[in-house]
XYZ file of C-alpha atoms in Angstrom:
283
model
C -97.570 -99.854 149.723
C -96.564 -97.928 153.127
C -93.996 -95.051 152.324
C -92.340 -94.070 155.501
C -89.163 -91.105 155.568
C -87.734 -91.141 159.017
C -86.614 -94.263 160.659
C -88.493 -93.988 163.322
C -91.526 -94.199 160.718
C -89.864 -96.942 159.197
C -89.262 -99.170 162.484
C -93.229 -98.379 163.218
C -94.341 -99.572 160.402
C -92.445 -102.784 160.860
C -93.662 -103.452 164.466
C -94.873 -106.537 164.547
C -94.818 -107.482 160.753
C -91.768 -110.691 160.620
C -88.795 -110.850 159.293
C -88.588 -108.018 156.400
C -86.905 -108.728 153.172
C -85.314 -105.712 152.041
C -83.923 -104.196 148.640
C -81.915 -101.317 148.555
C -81.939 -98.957 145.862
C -80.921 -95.094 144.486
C -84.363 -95.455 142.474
C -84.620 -94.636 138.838
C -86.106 -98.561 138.956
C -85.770 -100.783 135.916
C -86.662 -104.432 135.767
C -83.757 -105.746 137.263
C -83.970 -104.232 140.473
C -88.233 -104.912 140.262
C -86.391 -108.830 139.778
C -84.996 -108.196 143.446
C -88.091 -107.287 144.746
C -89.828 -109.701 143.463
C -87.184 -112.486 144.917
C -87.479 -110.467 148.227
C -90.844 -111.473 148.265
C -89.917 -114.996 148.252
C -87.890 -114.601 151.320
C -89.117 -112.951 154.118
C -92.707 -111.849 156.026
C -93.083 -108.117 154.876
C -91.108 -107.013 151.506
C -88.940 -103.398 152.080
C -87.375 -101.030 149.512
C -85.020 -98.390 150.086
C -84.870 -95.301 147.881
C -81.898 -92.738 148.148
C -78.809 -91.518 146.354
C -76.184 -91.976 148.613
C -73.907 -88.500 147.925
C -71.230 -91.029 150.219
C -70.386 -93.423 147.246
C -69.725 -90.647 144.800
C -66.634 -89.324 143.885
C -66.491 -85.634 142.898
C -66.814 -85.238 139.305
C -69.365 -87.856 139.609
C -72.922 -87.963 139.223
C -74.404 -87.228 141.956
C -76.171 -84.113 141.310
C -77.416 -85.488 137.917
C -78.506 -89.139 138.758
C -81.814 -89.754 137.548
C -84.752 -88.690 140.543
C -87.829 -91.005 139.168
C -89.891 -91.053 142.242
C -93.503 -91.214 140.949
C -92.718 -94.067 138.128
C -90.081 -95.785 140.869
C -93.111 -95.809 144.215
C -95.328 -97.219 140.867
C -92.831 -99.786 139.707
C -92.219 -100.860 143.574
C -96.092 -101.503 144.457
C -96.597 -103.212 140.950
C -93.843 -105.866 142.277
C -95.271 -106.528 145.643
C -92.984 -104.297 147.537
C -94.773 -103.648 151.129
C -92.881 -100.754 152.268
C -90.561 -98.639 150.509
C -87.909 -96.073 152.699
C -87.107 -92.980 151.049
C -85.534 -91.030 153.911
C -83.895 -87.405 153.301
C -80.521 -86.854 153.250
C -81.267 -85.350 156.995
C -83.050 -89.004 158.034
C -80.211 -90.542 157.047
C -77.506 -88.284 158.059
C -78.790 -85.995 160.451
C -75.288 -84.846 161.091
C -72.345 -85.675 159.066
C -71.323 -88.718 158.998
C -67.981 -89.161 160.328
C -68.104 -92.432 161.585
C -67.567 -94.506 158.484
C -67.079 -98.420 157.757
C -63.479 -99.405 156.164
C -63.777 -102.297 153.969
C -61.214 -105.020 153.600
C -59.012 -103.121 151.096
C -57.191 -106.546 149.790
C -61.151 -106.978 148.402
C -62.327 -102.990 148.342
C -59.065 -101.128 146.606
C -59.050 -103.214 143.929
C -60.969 -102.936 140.149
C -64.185 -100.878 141.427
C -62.310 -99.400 144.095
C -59.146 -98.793 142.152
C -61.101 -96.654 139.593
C -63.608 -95.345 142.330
C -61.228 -94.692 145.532
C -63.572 -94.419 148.511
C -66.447 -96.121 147.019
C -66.997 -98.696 149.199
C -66.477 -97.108 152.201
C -69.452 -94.807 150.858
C -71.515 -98.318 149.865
C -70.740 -100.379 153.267
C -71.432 -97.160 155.624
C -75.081 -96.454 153.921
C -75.536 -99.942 153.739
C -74.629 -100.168 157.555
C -77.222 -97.502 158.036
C -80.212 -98.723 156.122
C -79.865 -102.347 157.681
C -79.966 -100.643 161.220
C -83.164 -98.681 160.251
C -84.682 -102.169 158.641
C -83.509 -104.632 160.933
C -82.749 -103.024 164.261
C -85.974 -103.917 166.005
C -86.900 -107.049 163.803
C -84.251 -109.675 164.954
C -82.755 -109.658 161.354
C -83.788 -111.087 157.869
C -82.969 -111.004 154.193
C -81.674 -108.606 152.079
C -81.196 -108.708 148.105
C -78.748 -107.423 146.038
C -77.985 -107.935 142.454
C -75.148 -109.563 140.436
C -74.516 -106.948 138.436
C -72.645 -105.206 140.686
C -70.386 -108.246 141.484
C -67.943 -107.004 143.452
C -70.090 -104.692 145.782
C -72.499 -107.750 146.556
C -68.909 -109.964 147.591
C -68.529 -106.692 149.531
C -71.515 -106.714 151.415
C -71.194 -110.346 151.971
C -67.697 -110.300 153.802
C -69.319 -106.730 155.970
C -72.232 -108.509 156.984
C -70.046 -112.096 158.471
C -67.487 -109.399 159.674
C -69.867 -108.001 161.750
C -72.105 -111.264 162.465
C -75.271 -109.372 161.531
C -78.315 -111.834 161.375
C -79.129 -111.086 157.454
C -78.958 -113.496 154.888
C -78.102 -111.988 151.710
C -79.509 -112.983 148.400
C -77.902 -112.601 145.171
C -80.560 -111.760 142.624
C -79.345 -112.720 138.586
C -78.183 -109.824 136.320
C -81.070 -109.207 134.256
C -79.828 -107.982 130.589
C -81.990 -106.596 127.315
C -82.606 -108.792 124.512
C -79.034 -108.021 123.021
C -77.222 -109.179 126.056
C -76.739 -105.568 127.715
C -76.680 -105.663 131.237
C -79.585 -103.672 132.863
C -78.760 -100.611 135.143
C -79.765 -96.912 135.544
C -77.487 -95.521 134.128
C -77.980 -96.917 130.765
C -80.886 -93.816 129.998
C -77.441 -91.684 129.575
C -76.317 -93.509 126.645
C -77.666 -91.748 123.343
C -79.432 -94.132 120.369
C -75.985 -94.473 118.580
C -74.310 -95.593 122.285
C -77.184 -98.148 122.929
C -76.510 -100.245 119.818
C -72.787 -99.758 120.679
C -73.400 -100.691 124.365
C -73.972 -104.609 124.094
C -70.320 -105.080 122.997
C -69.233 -104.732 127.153
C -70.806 -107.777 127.588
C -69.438 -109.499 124.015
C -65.702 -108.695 125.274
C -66.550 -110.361 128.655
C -67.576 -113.373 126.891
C -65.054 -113.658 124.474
C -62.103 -113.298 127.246
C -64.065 -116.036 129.565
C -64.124 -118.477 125.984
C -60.408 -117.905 125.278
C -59.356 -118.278 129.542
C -60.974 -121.739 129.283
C -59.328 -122.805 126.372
C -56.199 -122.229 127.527
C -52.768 -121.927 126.421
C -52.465 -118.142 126.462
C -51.173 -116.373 129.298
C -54.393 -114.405 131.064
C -52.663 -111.084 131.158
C -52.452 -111.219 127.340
C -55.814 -112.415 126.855
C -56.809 -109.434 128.929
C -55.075 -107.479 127.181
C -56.198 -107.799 123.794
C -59.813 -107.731 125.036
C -59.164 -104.515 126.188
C -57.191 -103.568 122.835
C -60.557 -104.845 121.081
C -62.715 -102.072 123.210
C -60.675 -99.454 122.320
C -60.755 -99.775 119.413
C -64.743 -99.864 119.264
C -64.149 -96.530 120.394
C -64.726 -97.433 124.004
C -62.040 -96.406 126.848
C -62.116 -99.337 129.439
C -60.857 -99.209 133.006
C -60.571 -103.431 133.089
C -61.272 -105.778 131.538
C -60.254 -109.050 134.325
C -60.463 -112.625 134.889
C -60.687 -113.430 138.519
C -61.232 -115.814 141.390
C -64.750 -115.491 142.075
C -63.866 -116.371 145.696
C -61.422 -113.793 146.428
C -61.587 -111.429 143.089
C -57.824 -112.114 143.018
C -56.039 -112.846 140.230
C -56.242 -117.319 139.629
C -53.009 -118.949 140.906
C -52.214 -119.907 137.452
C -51.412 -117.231 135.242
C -52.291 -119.136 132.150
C -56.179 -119.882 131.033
C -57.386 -123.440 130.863
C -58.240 -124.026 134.554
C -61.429 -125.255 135.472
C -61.749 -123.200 138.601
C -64.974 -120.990 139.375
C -63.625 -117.603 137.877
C -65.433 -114.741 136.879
C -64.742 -111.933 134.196
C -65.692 -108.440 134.972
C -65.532 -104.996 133.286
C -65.592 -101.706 133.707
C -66.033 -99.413 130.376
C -67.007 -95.982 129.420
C -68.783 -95.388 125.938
C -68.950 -91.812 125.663
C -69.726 -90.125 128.804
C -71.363 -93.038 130.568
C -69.616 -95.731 132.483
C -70.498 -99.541 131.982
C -69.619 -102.245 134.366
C -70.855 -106.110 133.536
C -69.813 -109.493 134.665
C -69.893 -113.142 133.323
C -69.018 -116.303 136.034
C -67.598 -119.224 134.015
């Protein structure tokens, strides 16, 4: 595996290689995002990983400073999964002055659950995102890039950005890989203590129960969402949303009351503790 910093490094090593597949990442690797790479493989001539915590997508009290740096198990875990290159630029590679020039999301998708709780978030997401597909596919006449479910609505996000701006990338959406007891895989899970962890699965309970009862039907959606949420509380959790939603728009259905048979999706957002949860289940 190549590790290149600057982009110029980065666009070098490329020369000449195909059509890259790329995953993106703020390292501190677990299996799901080795899954991407892995399906990046799949799709494209040279497979590309990004490492770097994006200080843009963080609010204030957040994590930044704190997020887990794994770089020596992460550059193992990438060459173990067939990654070809991995970018880890510095904070001056990627931002060699500040970055003023930012992209604006469609706030009727962007302001809403993640970006309701998060304000700004996606505009932090879509401008590094902007950046790293400039440094990977700037000189290659485009490709594939993979991003995971997990993080539904960024990946709907990233979707809309990329046919806004008629970028040649095809984006892949790579399955939500979970732990044997249903809870949804993501870095941030190493904050939870041992108590937390066998607390942790019931995010991804409450999402399934609410999907069950919205396709029943009979019950009015905002009540069913509201007595999921009533249900996490009092599991000692404190919830941001708990949501059923188009999984075309991430708007609320038409139809106020469960039983439809359209593609909907439930999502949450949850914080056990001091670490924040987010999970989704399509039905």
């Amino acid at each position: 595996m190549q590790i290149t910093h600057s982009i110029p490094e980065l666009r070098a090593a490329l020369a000449s290689r195909g059509k890259p597949a790329f995953v993106p990442t703020m390292g501190n690797l677990h299996d799901g995002h080795l899954s991407l790479v892995r399906i990046a493989g799949q799709h494209g001539d040279v497979t590309v990983a990004s490492i770097f915590v994006n200080r843009l997508q963080f609010l204030p009290h957040e994590d930044f400073d704190s997020y887990p740096r794994t770089w020596d198990a992460d550059c193992a875990k990438l060459e173990s999964a067939g990654c070809d290159v991995l970018f880890a630029p510095r904070e001056k590679d990627l931002y060699p002055e500040p970055q003023v020039f930012k992209v604006q999301p469609d706030p009727l998708l962007a302001d809403i659950l993640e970006g309701e709780f998060r304000p700004g978030f996606f505009t932090g997401v879509c401008t590094v995102v902007m950046k790293l597909f400039s440094s990977v596919f700037a000189t290659t006449g485009g490709g594939a890039a993979v991003f995971g479910m997990k993080d539904y609505q960024q990946l709907m996000v990233i979707r809309r950005m990329v046919q806004q701006f008629a970028l040649p990338i095809e984006i892949i959406a790579g399955n939500t890989a979970r732990a044997e007891d249903g809870l949804a895989l993501s870095s941030r899970n190493g904050y939870l203590n041992t108590s937390e962890r066998e607390q942790a699965m019931a995010l991804s309970q409450a999402l399934k129960s609410l999907a069950e009862a919205a396709r029943r039907g009979g019950t009015p959606l905002a009540a069913l969402e509201a007595e999921a949420m009533a249900a996490l509380r009092a599991k000692g959790w404190a919830p941001d949303y708990l949501t059923v939603r188009n999984r075309s728009d991430l708007l609320a259905p038409a139809d106020a009351t469960s039983g439809t048979n359209a593609p909907l999706v439930a999502l949450g957002a949850a914080r056990l503790g001091n670490t924040r949860l987010i999970d989704n289940l399509e039905f």
